[in-house]
XYZ file of C-alpha atoms in Angstrom:
524
model
C -49.418 -50.211 -33.924
C -48.663 -53.241 -31.740
C -48.184 -52.402 -28.083
C -45.229 -54.003 -26.341
C -45.779 -55.982 -23.187
C -44.187 -54.801 -19.985
C -41.657 -57.668 -20.087
C -40.666 -57.040 -23.700
C -40.540 -53.315 -23.097
C -38.164 -53.722 -20.110
C -35.906 -56.034 -22.101
C -35.706 -53.526 -24.952
C -35.062 -50.725 -22.451
C -32.067 -52.596 -21.035
C -30.745 -53.316 -24.498
C -31.115 -49.669 -25.512
C -29.410 -48.514 -22.334
C -26.271 -50.417 -23.295
C -25.518 -47.799 -25.942
C -23.699 -44.538 -25.366
C -25.853 -42.309 -27.510
C -24.842 -38.959 -28.946
C -21.101 -39.697 -28.782
C -18.560 -41.646 -30.756
C -18.315 -44.159 -27.910
C -20.385 -47.268 -27.296
C -20.345 -49.483 -24.232
C -21.135 -53.108 -24.824
C -21.601 -56.143 -22.690
C -18.908 -58.146 -24.461
C -15.592 -56.373 -24.078
C -16.557 -52.854 -23.132
C -15.258 -53.167 -19.578
C -18.581 -52.471 -17.849
C -18.221 -52.797 -14.105
C -21.019 -53.960 -11.878
C -21.542 -50.373 -10.844
C -22.178 -49.216 -14.401
C -18.935 -47.198 -14.542
C -16.230 -47.920 -17.095
C -13.064 -46.345 -18.458
C -13.641 -46.598 -22.197
C -10.972 -46.441 -24.871
C -11.497 -43.516 -27.225
C -12.400 -40.998 -24.537
C -9.914 -38.404 -23.269
C -7.769 -39.218 -20.239
C -9.627 -38.688 -17.006
C -13.062 -39.350 -18.502
C -15.311 -42.270 -17.623
C -18.592 -43.774 -18.739
C -21.456 -44.254 -16.287
C -25.188 -44.787 -16.432
C -27.614 -42.066 -15.481
C -28.874 -44.393 -12.758
C -25.351 -44.395 -11.298
C -25.024 -40.614 -11.558
C -28.507 -39.415 -10.595
C -31.536 -40.169 -8.498
C -34.199 -40.725 -11.144
C -37.649 -39.543 -10.085
C -36.768 -38.948 -6.394
C -39.784 -39.237 -4.138
C -40.005 -35.584 -3.203
C -38.197 -32.537 -1.895
C -35.096 -32.628 0.256
C -37.101 -30.441 2.644
C -40.905 -30.385 2.614
C -42.420 -26.873 2.259
C -44.986 -25.512 4.684
C -48.579 -25.399 3.485
C -48.507 -21.595 3.275
C -45.278 -21.491 1.256
C -45.424 -20.244 -2.329
C -43.564 -22.465 -4.783
C -43.247 -22.542 -8.564
C -45.583 -24.458 -10.844
C -44.142 -25.682 -14.156
C -46.570 -27.259 -16.631
C -45.231 -28.786 -19.848
C -45.982 -25.568 -21.754
C -43.533 -23.681 -19.518
C -40.571 -25.719 -20.748
C -39.036 -24.479 -23.993
C -38.112 -26.884 -26.770
C -34.386 -27.475 -27.358
C -33.128 -24.529 -25.273
C -32.834 -26.085 -21.809
C -34.875 -23.257 -20.323
C -38.166 -23.090 -18.429
C -40.481 -20.415 -17.074
C -40.961 -20.874 -13.299
C -42.888 -17.622 -12.767
C -46.282 -19.219 -12.041
C -46.714 -19.571 -8.270
C -49.038 -21.717 -6.173
C -49.527 -22.186 -2.469
C -48.132 -25.583 -1.605
C -50.912 -26.653 0.768
C -53.521 -26.233 -1.971
C -51.680 -28.537 -4.377
C -49.667 -31.001 -2.297
C -52.299 -33.745 -2.516
C -52.577 -33.450 -6.302
C -50.809 -35.906 -8.577
C -47.976 -33.625 -9.680
C -44.236 -34.108 -10.084
C -42.098 -32.633 -7.324
C -38.675 -31.245 -8.152
C -36.235 -28.693 -6.806
C -33.531 -26.247 -7.840
C -30.978 -27.743 -10.261
C -32.962 -30.907 -10.944
C -33.108 -31.768 -14.653
C -36.521 -32.319 -16.244
C -36.868 -34.736 -19.150
C -40.254 -34.824 -20.921
C -41.079 -38.497 -21.315
C -44.214 -38.355 -23.485
C -44.507 -37.959 -27.248
C -44.163 -35.482 -28.935
C -42.651 -33.437 -26.099
C -39.660 -35.767 -25.770
C -38.907 -35.669 -29.492
C -39.302 -31.858 -29.462
C -36.628 -31.479 -26.786
C -38.653 -30.395 -23.744
C -35.675 -30.817 -21.436
C -34.538 -28.198 -18.924
C -32.607 -27.506 -15.777
C -34.760 -26.185 -12.933
C -33.541 -22.693 -12.155
C -35.019 -19.707 -10.378
C -37.680 -21.717 -8.547
C -39.502 -19.809 -5.823
C -38.408 -21.331 -2.552
C -36.154 -23.633 -4.545
C -39.020 -26.064 -5.201
C -41.730 -26.656 -7.786
C -44.650 -28.812 -8.831
C -44.849 -29.822 -12.469
C -46.417 -32.059 -15.063
C -46.554 -35.778 -14.343
C -45.040 -36.270 -17.820
C -41.578 -35.280 -16.592
C -38.807 -37.592 -15.498
C -36.757 -35.847 -12.794
C -32.970 -36.355 -12.654
C -31.173 -35.234 -9.485
C -27.381 -35.373 -9.716
C -25.529 -37.135 -6.898
C -22.518 -34.858 -7.349
C -20.428 -36.306 -10.171
C -22.404 -34.564 -12.904
C -23.194 -30.879 -13.302
C -26.913 -30.377 -14.031
C -25.960 -27.982 -16.828
C -23.763 -30.642 -18.431
C -26.492 -33.302 -18.145
C -29.094 -30.967 -19.639
C -26.936 -30.151 -22.636
C -26.116 -33.821 -23.178
C -29.785 -34.851 -23.195
C -30.661 -31.981 -25.548
C -28.734 -33.677 -28.340
C -31.135 -34.818 -31.030
C -29.155 -38.037 -31.386
C -29.880 -38.916 -27.747
C -33.603 -38.343 -28.154
C -33.655 -40.164 -31.485
C -32.050 -43.201 -29.875
C -34.748 -43.251 -27.182
C -37.683 -43.333 -29.614
C -37.656 -47.112 -30.348
C -37.889 -47.847 -26.618
C -40.965 -45.736 -25.944
C -44.036 -47.700 -24.879
C -47.769 -47.064 -24.900
C -50.529 -46.310 -27.375
C -50.105 -43.978 -30.345
C -50.094 -40.368 -29.135
C -49.390 -41.490 -25.545
C -45.991 -43.168 -25.918
C -43.468 -42.558 -23.154
C -39.773 -43.086 -22.462
C -39.638 -45.552 -19.554
C -37.687 -44.798 -16.399
C -35.690 -48.002 -16.804
C -34.345 -46.891 -20.166
C -33.251 -43.531 -18.803
C -31.588 -45.088 -15.750
C -29.573 -47.405 -17.998
C -28.491 -44.737 -20.474
C -24.693 -44.386 -20.562
C -23.169 -40.932 -20.512
C -19.547 -39.776 -20.856
C -18.330 -38.193 -17.601
C -15.384 -35.759 -17.700
C -13.721 -34.492 -14.524
C -15.898 -31.919 -12.749
C -13.483 -29.087 -13.530
C -13.615 -29.990 -17.218
C -17.403 -30.177 -17.103
C -17.401 -26.556 -15.955
C -15.141 -25.568 -18.862
C -17.350 -27.455 -21.337
C -20.526 -25.804 -20.047
C -18.941 -22.344 -20.153
C -17.719 -22.822 -23.734
C -21.056 -24.243 -24.889
C -22.959 -21.389 -23.269
C -20.763 -18.922 -25.135
C -20.965 -20.646 -28.511
C -24.644 -21.611 -28.327
C -25.567 -18.009 -27.487
C -24.211 -16.985 -30.912
C -26.037 -19.872 -32.575
C -29.338 -18.959 -30.897
C -28.951 -15.294 -31.858
C -28.533 -16.264 -35.500
C -31.462 -18.655 -35.303
C -33.665 -15.962 -33.750
C -32.815 -13.571 -36.596
C -33.773 -16.155 -39.208
C -37.047 -16.964 -37.438
C -37.889 -13.256 -37.191
C -37.337 -12.918 -40.926
C -39.520 -15.990 -41.547
C -42.324 -14.526 -39.459
C -42.128 -11.268 -41.408
C -42.297 -13.262 -44.614
C -45.430 -15.064 -43.404
C -47.025 -11.711 -42.519
C -46.082 -10.338 -45.928
C -47.706 -13.301 -47.702
C -50.855 -12.938 -45.601
C -51.094 -9.251 -46.519
C -50.526 -10.020 -50.209
C -53.314 -12.606 -50.130
C -55.719 -10.230 -48.382
C -54.952 -7.381 -50.766
C -54.952 -9.570 -53.858
C -58.239 -11.370 -53.204
C -59.986 -8.073 -52.471
C -58.709 -6.391 -55.627
C -56.229 -3.991 -54.013
C -53.277 -5.294 -56.057
C -54.997 -5.090 -59.421
C -57.252 -2.007 -59.058
C -56.693 1.502 -57.760
C -60.381 2.383 -57.386
C -62.456 0.396 -54.896
C -65.871 1.071 -53.441
C -68.075 0.030 -50.567
C -69.971 -3.116 -51.477
C -72.668 -4.534 -49.258
C -73.466 -8.158 -48.418
C -76.622 -9.930 -47.348
C -77.033 -9.778 -43.540
C -76.398 -12.976 -41.610
C -75.893 -14.301 -38.111
C -72.161 -13.634 -38.117
C -69.625 -11.043 -37.009
C -68.179 -9.930 -40.352
C -66.244 -6.951 -39.060
C -65.424 -4.204 -41.543
C -65.409 -5.667 -45.032
C -62.785 -4.291 -47.451
C -63.986 -2.138 -50.336
C -64.088 -3.921 -53.709
C -63.439 -2.855 -57.323
C -66.381 -2.133 -59.623
C -68.027 -5.344 -60.803
C -66.933 -7.364 -57.762
C -69.464 -8.666 -55.222
C -69.497 -10.070 -51.701
C -71.135 -13.493 -51.422
C -71.542 -15.944 -48.562
C -69.502 -19.146 -48.892
C -72.637 -21.268 -48.807
C -73.995 -19.354 -51.825
C -71.049 -20.148 -54.098
C -69.909 -23.568 -52.835
C -71.311 -26.840 -51.537
C -69.824 -27.114 -48.067
C -69.927 -30.403 -46.143
C -68.356 -31.900 -43.025
C -66.381 -35.138 -43.038
C -66.480 -38.589 -41.493
C -66.511 -39.311 -37.772
C -64.473 -42.402 -36.947
C -66.552 -45.197 -35.414
C -64.036 -47.509 -33.765
C -66.656 -50.155 -33.055
C -67.423 -50.639 -36.756
C -63.892 -50.652 -38.155
C -64.115 -54.429 -38.514
C -67.406 -54.409 -40.446
C -66.839 -56.590 -43.557
C -69.215 -54.431 -45.609
C -67.114 -51.329 -45.060
C -64.356 -50.224 -47.446
C -60.962 -48.887 -46.430
C -60.017 -45.478 -47.802
C -57.406 -42.807 -47.026
C -58.662 -39.756 -45.157
C -57.312 -36.325 -44.292
C -57.018 -35.059 -40.724
C -56.466 -31.547 -39.362
C -52.714 -32.221 -39.291
C -52.752 -32.826 -43.052
C -54.429 -29.503 -43.829
C -52.032 -26.615 -43.260
C -52.334 -22.958 -44.178
C -51.486 -22.778 -47.868
C -50.361 -26.390 -48.263
C -51.286 -30.019 -47.655
C -48.941 -32.306 -45.733
C -49.447 -35.766 -47.199
C -46.403 -37.605 -45.872
C -48.582 -39.356 -43.292
C -52.126 -40.065 -44.428
C -54.106 -42.568 -42.376
C -56.896 -44.846 -43.534
C -60.391 -45.515 -42.221
C -63.157 -48.039 -42.911
C -66.495 -46.505 -43.915
C -69.711 -47.546 -45.669
C -69.264 -47.538 -49.465
C -71.940 -44.852 -49.906
C -70.138 -42.587 -47.438
C -66.824 -43.142 -49.189
C -68.406 -42.065 -52.454
C -70.185 -38.992 -51.083
C -67.062 -37.686 -49.334
C -64.562 -38.566 -52.058
C -62.411 -35.541 -52.841
C -62.048 -34.247 -56.394
C -59.514 -31.800 -57.808
C -60.452 -28.228 -56.991
C -62.077 -28.977 -53.619
C -61.027 -26.478 -50.965
C -60.304 -28.023 -47.544
C -60.841 -25.882 -44.448
C -60.158 -26.889 -40.839
C -63.103 -26.965 -38.453
C -61.301 -27.332 -35.138
C -58.104 -27.535 -33.146
C -56.090 -24.618 -31.792
C -57.755 -21.281 -32.442
C -55.196 -20.216 -35.035
C -56.005 -23.352 -37.069
C -59.663 -22.462 -37.673
C -60.459 -21.995 -41.356
C -56.926 -22.651 -42.568
C -56.664 -24.832 -45.638
C -55.691 -25.432 -49.203
C -56.834 -26.809 -52.552
C -57.021 -30.544 -53.201
C -55.308 -31.537 -56.464
C -56.186 -35.230 -56.607
C -52.899 -36.386 -55.104
C -54.391 -39.591 -53.591
C -57.114 -41.722 -55.168
C -60.416 -42.187 -53.309
C -59.354 -39.908 -50.448
C -62.001 -38.513 -48.055
C -61.787 -36.176 -45.038
C -62.551 -36.375 -41.324
C -65.276 -34.459 -39.525
C -62.852 -31.754 -38.360
C -62.124 -30.787 -41.975
C -64.734 -29.057 -44.158
C -64.861 -29.511 -47.914
C -65.968 -26.541 -50.026
C -66.709 -27.466 -53.666
C -67.196 -24.330 -55.760
C -70.427 -24.404 -57.753
C -69.644 -24.188 -61.456
C -66.834 -21.763 -62.236
C -68.093 -18.819 -60.225
C -64.755 -18.541 -58.384
C -61.264 -19.985 -58.735
C -60.573 -22.439 -55.875
C -57.183 -20.774 -55.438
C -58.794 -17.389 -54.798
C -61.151 -18.980 -52.287
C -58.296 -20.740 -50.434
C -56.133 -17.607 -50.373
C -59.045 -15.586 -49.047
C -59.780 -18.147 -46.321
C -56.112 -18.099 -45.258
C -56.016 -14.318 -44.908
C -59.359 -12.591 -44.287
C -60.855 -15.893 -43.138
C -58.285 -16.260 -40.363
C -59.541 -13.276 -38.360
C -63.176 -13.926 -39.355
C -63.053 -17.501 -38.003
C -61.384 -16.238 -34.840
C -64.341 -13.910 -34.227
C -67.004 -16.436 -35.143
C -65.536 -19.627 -33.698
C -66.212 -21.144 -30.292
C -63.685 -21.971 -27.613
C -63.874 -24.747 -25.034
C -61.162 -25.447 -22.467
C -58.835 -27.249 -24.855
C -60.406 -26.890 -28.282
C -61.575 -24.184 -30.669
C -64.102 -24.941 -33.394
C -66.394 -23.362 -35.945
C -69.643 -24.972 -36.983
C -70.655 -26.012 -40.487
C -73.577 -23.577 -40.323
C -71.244 -20.728 -39.395
C -68.494 -21.435 -41.942
C -71.111 -21.250 -44.708
C -71.591 -17.590 -43.726
C -67.978 -16.623 -44.472
C -68.012 -13.497 -46.717
C -66.150 -14.145 -49.984
C -65.205 -11.512 -52.602
C -66.132 -12.679 -56.111
C -64.421 -10.931 -59.069
C -65.807 -11.073 -62.625
C -64.839 -14.397 -64.142
C -62.777 -12.822 -66.934
C -60.491 -11.170 -64.354
C -59.800 -14.207 -62.238
C -57.073 -15.916 -64.261
C -54.931 -12.787 -64.402
C -55.536 -12.164 -60.712
C -54.426 -15.700 -59.848
C -51.226 -15.215 -61.864
C -50.510 -11.884 -60.164
C -50.867 -13.333 -56.662
C -48.888 -16.460 -57.550
C -45.950 -14.303 -58.661
C -45.782 -12.684 -55.224
C -46.245 -16.006 -53.431
C -43.483 -17.660 -55.473
C -41.046 -14.873 -54.602
C -41.878 -15.279 -50.935
C -41.452 -19.051 -51.234
C -37.900 -18.629 -52.564
C -37.044 -16.596 -49.475
C -38.818 -19.086 -47.200
C -36.833 -22.014 -48.559
C -33.576 -20.094 -48.179
C -34.455 -19.301 -44.569
C -35.359 -22.932 -43.867
C -32.021 -24.030 -45.293
C -30.341 -21.587 -42.912
C -32.248 -23.106 -39.986
C -31.070 -26.558 -41.039
C -27.488 -25.270 -41.011
C -28.062 -23.845 -37.535
C -29.274 -27.257 -36.346
C -26.197 -28.932 -37.850
C -23.909 -26.391 -36.177
C -25.569 -26.939 -32.795
C -25.239 -30.718 -33.199
C -21.558 -30.380 -34.129
C -20.836 -28.229 -31.065
C -22.547 -30.681 -28.739
C -20.803 -33.656 -30.338
C -17.433 -31.949 -29.896
C -18.259 -31.201 -26.262
C -19.177 -34.768 -25.364
C -16.278 -36.406 -27.197
C -13.655 -34.203 -25.537
C -12.631 -31.999 -28.456
C -14.354 -28.719 -27.537
C -12.063 -27.703 -24.657
C -8.539 -28.838 -23.707
C -7.960 -31.379 -20.956
C -6.019 -30.480 -17.815
C -3.888 -33.350 -16.442
C -4.209 -31.892 -12.929
C -7.990 -32.424 -12.889
C -9.168 -35.213 -10.614
C -10.190 -38.111 -12.906
C -13.905 -38.812 -13.097
C -13.335 -42.444 -12.074
C -11.830 -41.333 -8.750
C -14.844 -39.134 -7.998
C -17.245 -41.890 -9.022
C -15.475 -44.448 -6.825
C -15.683 -42.068 -3.871
C -19.404 -41.466 -4.448
C -20.049 -45.208 -4.715
C -18.232 -45.805 -1.436
C -20.257 -43.090 0.274
C -23.513 -44.543 -0.993
C -22.510 -48.032 0.038
C -21.645 -46.826 3.557
C -24.946 -44.930 3.799
C -26.843 -48.007 2.660
C -25.085 -50.164 5.288
C -25.946 -47.724 8.061
C -29.568 -47.646 6.924
C -29.746 -51.454 6.941
C -28.347 -51.654 10.486
C -30.956 -49.224 11.777
C -33.805 -51.396 10.541
C -35.307 -53.620 13.238
C -36.293 -57.167 12.230
C -39.992 -57.615 11.602
C -41.765 -59.839 14.115
C -45.259 -61.193 14.430
C -47.431 -59.430 16.955
C -49.192 -62.696 17.802
C -46.239 -65.162 18.081
C -43.121 -63.034 18.266
C -41.480 -65.284 15.650
C -39.334 -63.351 13.152
C -40.984 -63.004 9.786
C -44.254 -64.573 10.835
C -46.148 -61.336 10.289
C -45.067 -61.291 6.637
C -46.890 -64.486 5.746
C -49.958 -64.021 3.539
C -53.335 -64.633 5.137
């Protein structure tokens, strides 16, 4: 992906900021009535409303606290993980002593500031929140936050809810800059973003109504997600029971396995005729390709698609975004996937270890990266489906016990994954067993799709509520409310007066050697 230059990026940021995103209103440079201050009364909005830029309404990334804490003071610490996605909430319960962290490169913010995650994918996921409940009213947080501090014309709750609209975040995506995986929303774009501003009294009514309505929406969403989680647990239990014979046989017996350097835990009993085998005994297991950036331009290499950890999910493959890589022709041939290969993840978050699914030849000449193992069953000793189901159930806890954890990454070695215990039924039972398990899985999938459709409806309902709020149709207007333009004019006048006083207090710079004004500013 081509990186934009700083100049191009700033130009695009200004252009993007000319839009009023998330509402039915757009401000434009031609006839939109933009004033020099960034405030405009725009046709189409209710009486008393105005349009202003965030830079007009807020201090964006203020330098620090209104009042500096003492070194011994405890304040909140808010890393990115402490900000919830799409709820506007954060967890400020982690405390640090200010003196031990004040020299670190962290973002300073205080009570009622609004945090806006600027980096991908946190921005797209809606990591936006109002700072509430901070110990001492102050906090240190991730450097990947923009901080918005209202100057008084905008309630922080109102601003938070406005930014949480998916349409607002979607509109910001084209103006993000940086390398893939490290793209950020620039400050300039956020400062220039137009926002509809109702009277303060109406803002309070909007926030109160949204809080009431969104509480019902979130309760319904939580119920659906709870049901989805129960469905996932049910499927996992079905897979564990089915692949160990508990669904198809009433009598099962202790069956041993060859000892190995692994923590197998208590193995389930198996039906008569079934055996426990190590994965490496029944399948050829190999690691994938490690990307060598320095050799991607080698003319002797061939370009092929390859699967990453993100493509290999538990019980499915996500192939909507498959990247390519250049590799030696011999490597492309040796790692080429064939139908029936079982893909298992080697690393990532701990819950991703060993998850995987069966390759069905969806993409020609596809290979896999080094963080994805390929298990190719030898002969027809075991159905690849039974192996994948087993890895996604029993294998989940087994990989958790036998994997390794570094600070940010869990992994399991090729040597270790070959030791995974696998139940092997007689071959003449396997087809019926696959059909039995598939029947259960298909029933669960019907429920899962219904639940996902319900979640999509919840998202649409939330979007509709927010759209109504920010176009003036959620709550009635009160003609006695002070118009937003009056408040904004008053705030502008106050800022202008404060700026004039600050300028008068500044003494002219003089040269220490000559006393001539400005001489000391000349470059050496």
